[in-house]
Coordinates of C-alpha atoms in Angstrom, one line a residue:
M16 CA 9.1 -31.0 34.2
K17 CA 5.8 -29.9 33.0
R18 CA 7.3 -26.4 32.5
D19 CA 10.6 -28.1 30.6
S20 CA 7.5 -29.5 28.4
W21 CA 6.0 -26.3 27.4
L22 CA 9.0 -24.6 26.5
G23 CA 10.4 -27.5 24.5
G24 CA 7.5 -27.4 22.7
A25 CA 7.1 -24.1 22.5
L26 CA 10.6 -24.0 20.7
I27 CA 9.8 -27.0 18.3
G28 CA 6.7 -25.6 17.5
A29 CA 8.6 -22.2 16.5
L30 CA 11.3 -23.9 14.7
T31 CA 9.2 -25.8 12.6
A32 CA 7.2 -22.8 11.9
L33 CA 9.8 -21.7 9.6
P34 CA 9.8 -24.9 6.9
V35 CA 6.2 -24.5 7.0
I36 CA 7.0 -21.2 5.7
G37 CA 9.2 -21.9 3.3
L38 CA 6.8 -25.0 1.8
M39 CA 3.6 -22.0 1.9
L40 CA 6.2 -19.7 -0.1
L41 CA 6.9 -22.4 -2.9
G42 CA 3.3 -23.2 -3.1
D43 CA 2.6 -19.6 -3.4
R44 CA 5.1 -19.3 -6.4
L45 CA 3.7 -22.4 -8.3
A46 CA 0.2 -22.5 -8.2
Q47 CA -0.8 -19.4 -6.4
L48 CA -1.9 -20.6 -2.9
P49 CA -2.5 -19.3 0.0
F50 CA 0.6 -18.1 1.6
L51 CA -0.8 -18.2 5.3
P52 CA 1.6 -15.8 7.2
F53 CA 0.6 -12.6 4.5
D54 CA -3.2 -13.7 4.9
L55 CA -3.6 -13.9 8.3
F56 CA -1.7 -10.7 8.9
D57 CA -3.9 -8.9 6.5
W58 CA -7.4 -10.8 7.9
L59 CA -5.8 -9.4 11.7
A60 CA -5.4 -5.9 10.1
R61 CA -8.9 -6.2 8.5
V62 CA -10.7 -7.3 12.4
L63 CA -8.7 -5.5 14.8
P64 CA -9.8 -2.2 16.2
G65 CA -8.9 1.5 14.5
W66 CA -7.9 2.4 18.0
L67 CA -4.7 -0.2 17.7
I68 CA -4.3 0.0 14.0
V69 CA -4.2 3.7 13.5
P70 CA -1.1 4.7 15.9
S71 CA 0.7 1.6 14.6
I72 CA 0.5 3.0 11.2
G73 CA 1.8 6.6 12.7
L74 CA 4.6 4.9 14.3
M75 CA 5.7 2.7 11.2
V76 CA 5.6 5.9 9.2
R77 CA 7.4 7.9 11.8
V78 CA 10.2 5.1 12.4
I79 CA 10.9 5.3 8.2
T80 CA 11.0 8.8 7.9
V81 CA 13.5 9.2 10.9
L82 CA 15.7 6.9 10.1
H83 CA 15.8 7.1 6.2
V84 CA 15.8 3.5 5.4
G85 CA 14.1 3.9 1.7
P86 CA 10.9 4.8 0.2
T87 CA 8.2 4.8 2.5
A88 CA 6.0 2.5 0.9
S89 CA 8.1 0.0 0.0
S90 CA 9.6 0.1 3.4
A91 CA 5.8 -0.2 5.3
K92 CA 5.3 -3.2 3.3
A93 CA 8.3 -4.7 4.1
A94 CA 8.0 -4.1 7.6
E95 CA 4.8 -5.6 7.7
H96 CA 5.8 -8.7 5.5
S97 CA 8.5 -9.3 8.4
L98 CA 5.5 -8.4 11.2
A99 CA 3.5 -11.0 9.6
I100 CA 6.3 -13.9 9.6
L101 CA 7.1 -13.4 12.6
I102 CA 3.5 -13.5 14.4
F103 CA 3.3 -17.0 12.3
I104 CA 6.3 -18.1 14.2
V105 CA 5.2 -17.1 17.3
G106 CA 2.3 -18.8 16.9
G107 CA 4.2 -21.9 15.8
G108 CA 5.8 -21.9 19.0
L109 CA 2.1 -21.3 20.7
F110 CA 1.2 -24.3 19.3
G111 CA 3.8 -26.6 20.4
A112 CA 3.2 -25.4 23.8
I113 CA -0.5 -26.0 23.7
L114 CA 0.2 -29.5 22.3
A115 CA 2.8 -30.0 24.6
G116 CA 0.8 -29.3 27.5
V117 CA -2.1 -31.5 26.7
T118 CA 0.2 -34.5 26.0
G119 CA 2.4 -33.8 28.7
Q120 CA 1.6 -36.8 31.0
R121 CA 0.7 -39.0 27.3
P122 CA 3.4 -38.6 25.4
G123 CA 2.9 -41.4 22.8
T124 CA -0.2 -39.4 21.8
A125 CA 1.5 -36.5 20.4
A126 CA 1.3 -37.3 16.9
R127 CA -2.5 -38.1 16.9
T128 CA -3.3 -35.4 19.0
G129 CA -0.8 -33.0 16.9
T130 CA -2.9 -34.4 13.4
I131 CA -6.2 -33.6 15.4
E132 CA -4.9 -30.1 16.1
G133 CA -3.4 -29.2 13.0
F134 CA -6.6 -30.3 11.5
I135 CA -9.2 -27.6 13.5
L136 CA -6.0 -25.2 13.1
S137 CA -6.5 -25.3 9.1
A138 CA -10.5 -25.2 9.9
A139 CA -9.9 -21.7 11.6
A140 CA -7.6 -20.8 8.3
I141 CA -9.7 -21.7 6.0
A142 CA -12.6 -19.3 7.5
V143 CA -9.9 -16.8 7.3
E144 CA -9.5 -17.5 3.6
A145 CA -12.9 -17.1 3.3
S146 CA -13.4 -13.8 4.7
L147 CA -10.6 -12.4 2.4
G148 CA -11.9 -13.8 -0.4
F149 CA -10.0 -16.8 -1.8
S150 CA -8.1 -14.3 -4.0
A151 CA -4.8 -16.5 -4.8
A152 CA -6.5 -19.6 -5.8
D153 CA -10.2 -21.2 -6.1
A154 CA -11.8 -22.4 -2.8
V155 CA -11.3 -25.8 -3.2
N156 CA -7.7 -25.9 -4.0
S157 CA -6.7 -23.7 -1.6
S158 CA -8.6 -25.2 1.2
V159 CA -7.3 -28.7 0.2
W160 CA -3.6 -27.1 0.2
I161 CA -4.3 -25.6 3.9
V162 CA -6.0 -29.0 4.9
I163 CA -2.5 -31.0 3.6
V164 CA 0.0 -28.6 5.1
L165 CA -1.6 -27.5 8.3
T166 CA -2.5 -31.6 9.5
L167 CA 1.0 -32.2 8.4
W168 CA 2.7 -29.9 10.7
G169 CA 0.3 -31.1 13.3
W170 CA 1.6 -34.5 12.7
A171 CA 5.4 -33.8 12.2
L172 CA 5.5 -31.3 15.6
G173 CA 4.0 -34.6 17.7
R174 CA 6.2 -37.2 16.4
L175 CA 9.3 -34.8 17.3
L176 CA 7.9 -34.1 20.8
Q177 CA 7.3 -37.5 21.0
A178 CA 11.0 -38.0 20.3
L179 CA 12.5 -35.1 22.9
P180 CA 14.2 -36.1 25.4
A181 CA 13.3 -35.8 28.6
P182 CA 15.3 -33.4 30.9
E183 CA 16.2 -36.2 33.3
S184 CA 15.9 -40.1 32.6
A185 CA 15.9 -42.7 34.9
G186 CA 17.1 -45.3 32.4
P187 CA 20.1 -45.4 29.9
A188 CA 21.2 -42.3 28.4
P189 CA 19.3 -41.3 25.6
R190 CA 21.5 -41.4 22.1
L191 CA 21.1 -37.3 21.7
S192 CA 20.7 -34.8 24.8
R193 CA 17.8 -32.3 24.8
R194 CA 20.1 -29.9 23.5
Q195 CA 21.8 -31.8 20.9
F196 CA 18.2 -32.9 20.1
L197 CA 16.7 -29.2 19.8
T198 CA 19.8 -28.7 18.0
V199 CA 19.5 -31.2 15.2
V200 CA 15.5 -30.1 14.8
G201 CA 16.7 -26.5 14.5
G202 CA 19.4 -27.1 11.7
G203 CA 16.8 -29.5 10.2
A204 CA 14.5 -26.3 10.0
A205 CA 16.7 -24.2 8.5
A206 CA 18.2 -26.3 6.1
T207 CA 14.6 -27.1 4.6
T208 CA 13.4 -23.4 4.7
L209 CA 16.4 -22.2 3.0
G210 CA 16.0 -24.7 0.0
A211 CA 12.3 -24.1 0.1
L212 CA 13.5 -20.1 0.0
G213 CA 15.8 -20.9 -2.5
L214 CA 13.6 -23.0 -5.2
S215 CA 10.8 -20.1 -4.3
N216 CA 12.9 -17.5 -5.5
W217 CA 14.7 -19.3 -8.4
L218 CA 11.4 -20.0 -9.7
R219 CA 10.0 -16.1 -9.2
R220 CA 12.9 -14.8 -10.9
S221 CA 13.1 -12.5 -14.2
P222 CA 15.5 -11.0 -16.1
P223 CA 15.5 -7.2 -14.8
P224 CA 14.1 -4.8 -17.3
P225 CA 16.7 -2.3 -18.7
P226 CA 16.7 0.9 -17.1
A227 CA 14.4 3.1 -18.7
A228 CA 16.2 5.9 -20.6
P229 CA 14.1 9.6 -19.6
Q230 CA 11.5 10.4 -22.1
P231 CA 9.7 13.6 -22.8
I232 CA 6.6 14.1 -21.0
D233 CA 4.2 13.5 -23.6
T234 CA 0.7 15.5 -23.0
S235 CA -1.2 14.9 -26.2
G236 CA -4.1 13.0 -26.2
T237 CA -5.4 15.0 -22.7
T238 CA -9.1 15.7 -22.8
G239 CA -11.6 17.0 -20.9
A240 CA -11.4 19.3 -18.3
A241 CA -8.3 18.9 -17.3
A242 CA -6.8 18.8 -19.9
S243 CA -3.0 19.7 -20.0
P244 CA -1.8 23.1 -21.8
P245 CA -0.4 22.9 -25.4
Q246 CA 3.2 21.5 -25.9
P247 CA 4.6 24.5 -26.4
T248 CA 3.8 26.3 -23.4
L249 CA 5.0 23.7 -21.0
A250 CA 8.4 23.7 -23.5
A251 CA 8.8 27.6 -22.5
R252 CA 8.8 26.9 -18.7
I253 CA 11.6 27.5 -16.6
T254 CA 13.7 24.7 -15.8
P255 CA 13.4 23.2 -12.7
A256 CA 16.8 23.2 -10.2
P257 CA 18.9 19.6 -10.1
G258 CA 17.2 17.3 -7.3
T259 CA 13.6 18.3 -8.1
R260 CA 11.7 14.9 -8.4
P261 CA 10.4 13.9 -11.8
E262 CA 7.5 15.6 -12.8
V263 CA 5.7 12.3 -13.7
T264 CA 6.1 9.6 -11.4
A265 CA 7.3 6.3 -13.2
N266 CA 5.1 3.7 -12.4
P267 CA 7.6 1.4 -10.1
D268 CA 7.8 4.4 -8.3
F269 CA 4.8 5.5 -7.8
Y270 CA 3.6 5.0 -3.8
R271 CA 1.4 1.5 -2.8
I272 CA -0.5 1.7 0.5
D273 CA -3.6 -0.7 0.6
I274 CA -4.9 -3.4 2.9
D275 CA -3.1 -6.3 1.4
S276 CA 0.4 -7.9 2.3
I277 CA 0.9 -8.9 -1.9
P278 CA -1.6 -7.2 -4.2
P279 CA -4.3 -9.0 -5.6
Q280 CA -3.7 -10.9 -8.7
V281 CA -6.9 -10.6 -10.8
D282 CA -7.2 -12.2 -14.0
G283 CA -8.6 -9.6 -16.2
A284 CA -10.4 -12.2 -19.0
S285 CA -12.8 -13.3 -16.4
W286 CA -13.3 -10.5 -14.2
K287 CA -16.4 -8.3 -14.8
L288 CA -17.8 -4.8 -13.1
E289 CA -21.0 -5.1 -11.4
L290 CA -23.1 -2.2 -11.1
G291 CA -26.9 -2.5 -9.5
G292 CA -28.2 -1.1 -6.9
L293 CA -30.7 2.3 -7.7
V294 CA -30.2 2.1 -11.3
D295 CA -32.5 1.6 -13.8
H296 CA -30.1 -0.5 -16.1
P297 CA -28.1 -2.9 -13.9
M298 CA -24.8 -3.5 -15.4
S299 CA -21.9 -6.4 -15.9
L300 CA -19.4 -5.2 -18.1
T301 CA -15.7 -6.6 -19.2
L302 CA -12.8 -4.6 -19.5
D303 CA -13.0 -4.6 -23.0
Q304 CA -16.5 -3.4 -23.0
L305 CA -15.2 -0.7 -20.7
R306 CA -12.5 0.0 -22.9
S307 CA -14.5 0.4 -25.8
R308 CA -16.3 3.2 -24.3
P309 CA -15.1 7.1 -25.0
A310 CA -11.6 7.5 -23.1
F311 CA -10.5 10.2 -21.3
T312 CA -7.0 10.6 -20.1
Q313 CA -5.4 13.4 -17.5
F314 CA -2.4 13.8 -15.4
V315 CA -3.5 13.9 -11.6
T316 CA -1.4 14.0 -8.4
M317 CA -2.5 11.4 -5.7
Q318 CA -1.5 11.4 -2.0
C319 CA -1.8 9.6 1.3
I320 CA -3.7 10.7 3.5
S321 CA -1.2 8.9 5.8
N322 CA 1.8 11.2 4.0
P323 CA 3.9 13.4 6.8
V324 CA 5.0 16.7 6.1
G325 CA 7.7 16.6 3.3
G326 CA 7.0 12.7 3.1
D327 CA 6.9 10.4 -0.4
L328 CA 3.5 9.2 -0.1
T329 CA 2.4 11.0 -3.4
G330 CA 2.9 11.0 -7.3
T331 CA 2.1 12.3 -10.2
S332 CA 0.9 9.7 -13.5
R333 CA -1.1 9.8 -16.5
W334 CA -4.3 8.2 -15.9
T335 CA -6.7 7.2 -18.9
G336 CA -10.1 5.9 -17.9
L337 CA -14.4 6.1 -19.0
R338 CA -15.7 9.5 -17.4
F339 CA -18.0 7.9 -13.9
K340 CA -20.9 10.2 -14.8
D341 CA -21.0 8.8 -18.3
L342 CA -21.2 5.0 -16.7
L343 CA -23.8 6.6 -14.2
A344 CA -26.1 7.8 -17.4
D345 CA -26.5 4.8 -19.2
A346 CA -27.0 2.6 -16.2
G347 CA -30.0 5.6 -15.4
L348 CA -29.0 6.4 -12.0
Q349 CA -32.2 7.1 -9.7
A350 CA -32.8 10.4 -8.2
S351 CA -32.8 8.8 -4.8
A352 CA -29.4 7.9 -5.1
I353 CA -27.2 10.0 -2.9
G354 CA -23.9 8.2 -4.1
I355 CA -22.7 4.7 -4.9
A356 CA -21.0 2.1 -3.0
I357 CA -17.7 0.6 -4.5
R358 CA -16.5 -2.9 -3.2
S359 CA -12.8 -4.1 -3.9
V360 CA -11.3 -7.8 -4.5
D361 CA -9.6 -7.3 -1.6
G362 CA -12.4 -6.6 0.9
F363 CA -11.6 -2.8 0.9
Y364 CA -15.1 -0.4 0.3
E365 CA -15.6 3.2 0.1
T366 CA -18.8 5.3 -0.9
V367 CA -18.5 7.7 -3.8
S368 CA -20.7 10.8 -3.5
R369 CA -23.2 11.7 -6.1
A370 CA -21.1 15.1 -6.5
D371 CA -18.1 13.4 -6.9
A372 CA -19.6 10.9 -9.3
A373 CA -20.6 13.5 -11.0
D374 CA -17.6 15.5 -11.5
D375 CA -16.2 15.2 -15.3
R376 CA -13.0 14.6 -13.6
T377 CA -13.8 11.6 -11.8
L378 CA -12.8 8.5 -14.3
L379 CA -12.8 4.7 -13.7
V380 CA -9.3 4.0 -15.1
Y381 CA -7.7 1.4 -16.6
E382 CA -4.4 3.1 -17.3
M383 CA -1.2 4.5 -16.0
N384 CA 1.2 6.2 -17.8
G385 CA 0.4 4.8 -21.0
E386 CA 0.3 1.2 -19.9
P387 CA -2.3 -1.3 -18.5
L388 CA -2.8 -0.5 -15.0
P389 CA -0.3 -2.4 -12.8
P390 CA -1.3 -5.2 -10.6
D391 CA 0.4 -3.2 -7.5
H392 CA -2.3 -0.2 -8.8
G393 CA -5.3 -2.1 -9.2
F394 CA -5.7 -3.7 -12.4
P395 CA -8.4 -4.3 -13.7
L396 CA -10.0 -1.0 -12.6
R397 CA -9.8 2.0 -10.0
I398 CA -11.3 4.6 -9.6
Y399 CA -9.9 8.8 -9.4
I400 CA -11.8 11.5 -7.5
P401 CA -10.2 14.7 -7.8
D402 CA -9.6 16.8 -4.0
R403 CA -9.6 13.9 -2.6
Y404 CA -6.7 11.9 -0.7
G405 CA -5.7 8.1 -2.0
M406 CA -7.9 6.9 1.1
K407 CA -11.1 7.4 -0.9
Q408 CA -10.3 6.0 -4.0
P409 CA -10.5 2.3 -4.1
K410 CA -8.4 -0.1 -6.2
W411 CA -9.1 -3.4 -7.5
I412 CA -12.8 -2.4 -8.1
T413 CA -15.4 -5.8 -8.8
H414 CA -19.0 -4.0 -7.7
M415 CA -20.7 -1.0 -7.6
E416 CA -24.2 -0.2 -6.0
A417 CA -25.6 2.8 -5.8
V418 CA -27.3 3.3 -2.7
D419 CA -30.2 6.0 -0.5
Q420 CA -28.1 6.1 2.4
A421 CA -24.8 7.1 3.5
Q422 CA -22.4 4.0 4.1
L423 CA -19.1 4.9 6.1
G424 CA -15.5 3.5 4.1
Y425 CA -13.2 1.4 5.3
W426 CA -10.8 3.9 6.9
V427 CA -13.8 6.1 8.1
E428 CA -15.2 3.6 10.2
R429 CA -11.1 3.3 11.4
G430 CA -11.3 7.1 12.5
W431 CA -10.0 8.5 9.7
S432 CA -11.9 11.6 8.0
Q433 CA -14.7 11.3 6.6
E434 CA -14.2 14.4 3.9
A435 CA -10.0 13.8 3.4
R436 CA -9.9 16.5 1.5
P437 CA -5.9 17.2 0.8
E438 CA -3.9 19.8 2.8
T439 CA -2.4 22.5 0.8
V440 CA 1.5 21.2 1.0
S441 CA 4.8 22.0 -0.4
V442 CA 8.4 20.3 -0.4
I443 CA 12.0 21.2 -0.8
D444 CA 13.4 18.2 -2.6
A445 CA 17.2 19.8 -3.2
V446 CA 19.5 22.6 -2.1
A447 CA 21.6 22.1 -5.4
L448 CA 25.2 23.6 -3.5
D449 CA 27.1 21.7 -6.8
A450 CA 25.1 24.1 -9.1
Q451 CA 26.3 27.1 -8.5
S452 CA 26.5 29.6 -10.7
G453 CA 26.7 33.4 -11.8
T454 CA 28.1 36.5 -9.8
P455 CA 27.6 36.5 -7.1
A456 CA 27.0 32.3 -6.9
T457 CA 23.8 31.5 -6.3
A458 CA 22.4 27.7 -5.9
P459 CA 19.3 25.9 -7.1
V460 CA 16.9 25.0 -4.6
G461 CA 13.9 23.0 -5.7
G462 CA 10.4 21.4 -4.9
I463 CA 7.2 21.0 -5.2
A464 CA 3.6 22.4 -4.0
W465 CA 0.2 20.5 -4.4
A466 CA -3.1 21.8 -3.1
G467 CA -5.6 19.3 -4.4
A468 CA -7.6 20.4 -7.0
R469 CA -7.7 23.8 -5.8
G470 CA -4.3 24.5 -7.3
I471 CA -1.0 26.9 -6.2
S472 CA -0.5 30.5 -6.3
R473 CA 2.4 31.4 -4.7
V474 CA 5.5 29.6 -2.6
E475 CA 8.1 31.1 -0.5
V476 CA 10.5 30.4 0.8
Q477 CA 12.9 31.2 3.9
V478 CA 16.2 31.0 5.0
D479 CA 17.3 30.5 8.6
D480 CA 15.7 33.5 10.4
G481 CA 15.5 35.7 7.1
P482 CA 12.5 37.1 5.5
W483 CA 9.8 34.9 2.8
T484 CA 10.9 35.7 -0.4
A485 CA 8.6 34.4 -3.0
V486 CA 10.1 31.9 -5.6
E487 CA 9.4 30.6 -9.2
L488 CA 6.4 28.5 -10.4
R489 CA 6.8 26.1 -13.1
V490 CA 3.4 27.2 -14.5
P491 CA 1.5 26.0 -16.0
P492 CA 1.2 22.6 -14.5
L493 CA 0.6 19.7 -16.5
S494 CA -3.0 19.7 -15.8
P495 CA -5.1 21.5 -13.3
L496 CA -5.3 18.6 -10.9
T497 CA -1.4 18.1 -10.7
W498 CA 1.8 19.7 -8.3
V499 CA 3.6 22.3 -9.3
E500 CA 7.2 22.8 -9.2
W501 CA 9.1 25.5 -8.0
R502 CA 12.7 26.8 -7.9
Y503 CA 14.5 29.7 -6.1
D504 CA 18.1 30.4 -6.8
W505 CA 19.2 30.8 -3.6
P506 CA 22.4 33.7 -3.2
F507 CA 25.0 31.2 -1.7
Q508 CA 26.6 31.8 1.9
A509 CA 28.8 29.7 2.9
G510 CA 27.9 27.7 6.3
R511 CA 25.2 25.6 7.7
H512 CA 21.5 27.2 6.6
T513 CA 17.8 25.8 7.6
F514 CA 15.4 26.3 4.7
R515 CA 11.5 26.2 5.0
V516 CA 8.9 26.6 2.3
R517 CA 5.1 27.4 2.2
A518 CA 2.8 27.5 -0.5
Y519 CA -0.8 29.3 -1.4
D520 CA -3.6 28.1 -2.9
A521 CA -5.2 29.3 -5.7
K522 CA -7.7 31.5 -3.9
G523 CA -4.7 32.6 -1.8
E524 CA -5.3 30.6 1.4
P525 CA -1.8 29.9 3.0
Q526 CA -0.5 26.5 4.1
V527 CA -1.6 25.9 7.5
A528 CA 1.3 26.5 10.1
G529 CA 0.5 24.7 12.7
V530 CA 2.1 20.9 13.1
S531 CA 0.0 18.1 12.9
D532 CA 0.0 14.5 12.3
P533 CA -1.3 12.6 9.4
F534 CA -4.5 11.3 11.5
P535 CA -7.2 11.7 10.8
S536 CA -7.0 14.6 8.5
G537 CA -3.8 14.8 6.7
A538 CA -0.5 16.2 8.4
T539 CA -0.1 19.9 8.1
G540 CA 3.2 22.4 8.8
Y541 CA 6.1 23.6 7.4
H542 CA 8.5 21.7 5.3
S543 CA 12.1 22.2 6.2
L544 CA 15.3 21.2 5.1
T545 CA 18.9 21.8 6.8
V546 CA 22.4 21.4 5.0
S547 CA 25.9 22.4 5.5
A548 CA 27.4 24.7 2.6

């Protein structure tokens, strides 16, 4: 009997979690109120130890890569969202089981007890939101919303437990059997959830933007140490092989990896950058004040340290912002400062070394590809640091403090590399078998190579077990900080063939051939692609 009570409570708890999810999604869409499933997931990701989180990230990326389910970044976020929903449903089952167990001998008290437990649960949820910074809405509205939803959930769950027919009854048969009751509850929960989700999607929908026509790359206006070559020089370069990725990544296609289920939504009008610590003149600057300072524009390639060999967690964009060194000079950076600790709206943190901050190419960025920085990529302000993986480059920046002691960053504390210097990588994007030309026939092979800010001097391709052959580089690149496209016109041979690629940085140092996982310092090994011709 007791076991049946626990199981019935768990099932009802899990079922009623569904309309709660739908209701919270409505609150998020209408008023940016907390969506607890995602916020609880983000909180867990922050408090769980690195030895658990890091392997989970690696496994997720490997599965997405092997199964080819789509772009790694968006597929990973979709997987995180699904897991967050599942965890919340399981939590609902646990909520119901505990309530059923506590009130098993006194079923008439289930509604009152459920209300009390829901209120206690809401207090815990508010503490979680406070640790995340109440970024979606103000603290009062968020707290009231959480108390209302979770307290009502506890009350409703208790009422349903009171109405749940016993497995065996000595009296007259109930109007609904236990199975029928659970079916009705499940059907009602599903209908309510679908209605809430449908209304949420309707509130969110907006006409899709028309597909953007390909535009020539505009290199005018690039300035500073990483300025682009003249346009005529770039126009004289070789034509990339068909299927090679675009030289500049469109904003919607740029990978997004961060610690948030949903990117923070920051009000640019009220946002300010606070700069303090070991500076002579602490500053509090609005976005307009930052934009009024001398601006620098440069094309840069950025890559996630989690990117596997041949992966897509990389992109190239045109960044615009102010030089970090100029801002620190105006603030009067003191000699004792060894770095600048940066904190983001979402709680992410990292320390930029004094040497990186003094680099002419290090920018505080507010524009991406000629547009205001998108919310997904750090609006209103992020940092770009040359020759570092993305894990060292905070987005949604809000506070900076000049410090005299080393402070570990968010991902460094979880076991990732302190230096995060990019490995030399090369990728085969395509073997264009349908673009054969000439006599004898050749098929273009193309891809990219990148070595951080070190540059690329040579790329070689091997077909099957043949010799390594130097390929053409599409040089000069857009800037000293971007990847280099390459092309190889392969003498076509019918059959099944495996292509491998390797690169050398500008100093002639070869790409690491040994295979290693991304953790902790970035993936190494040669990329290969097998095709049937």
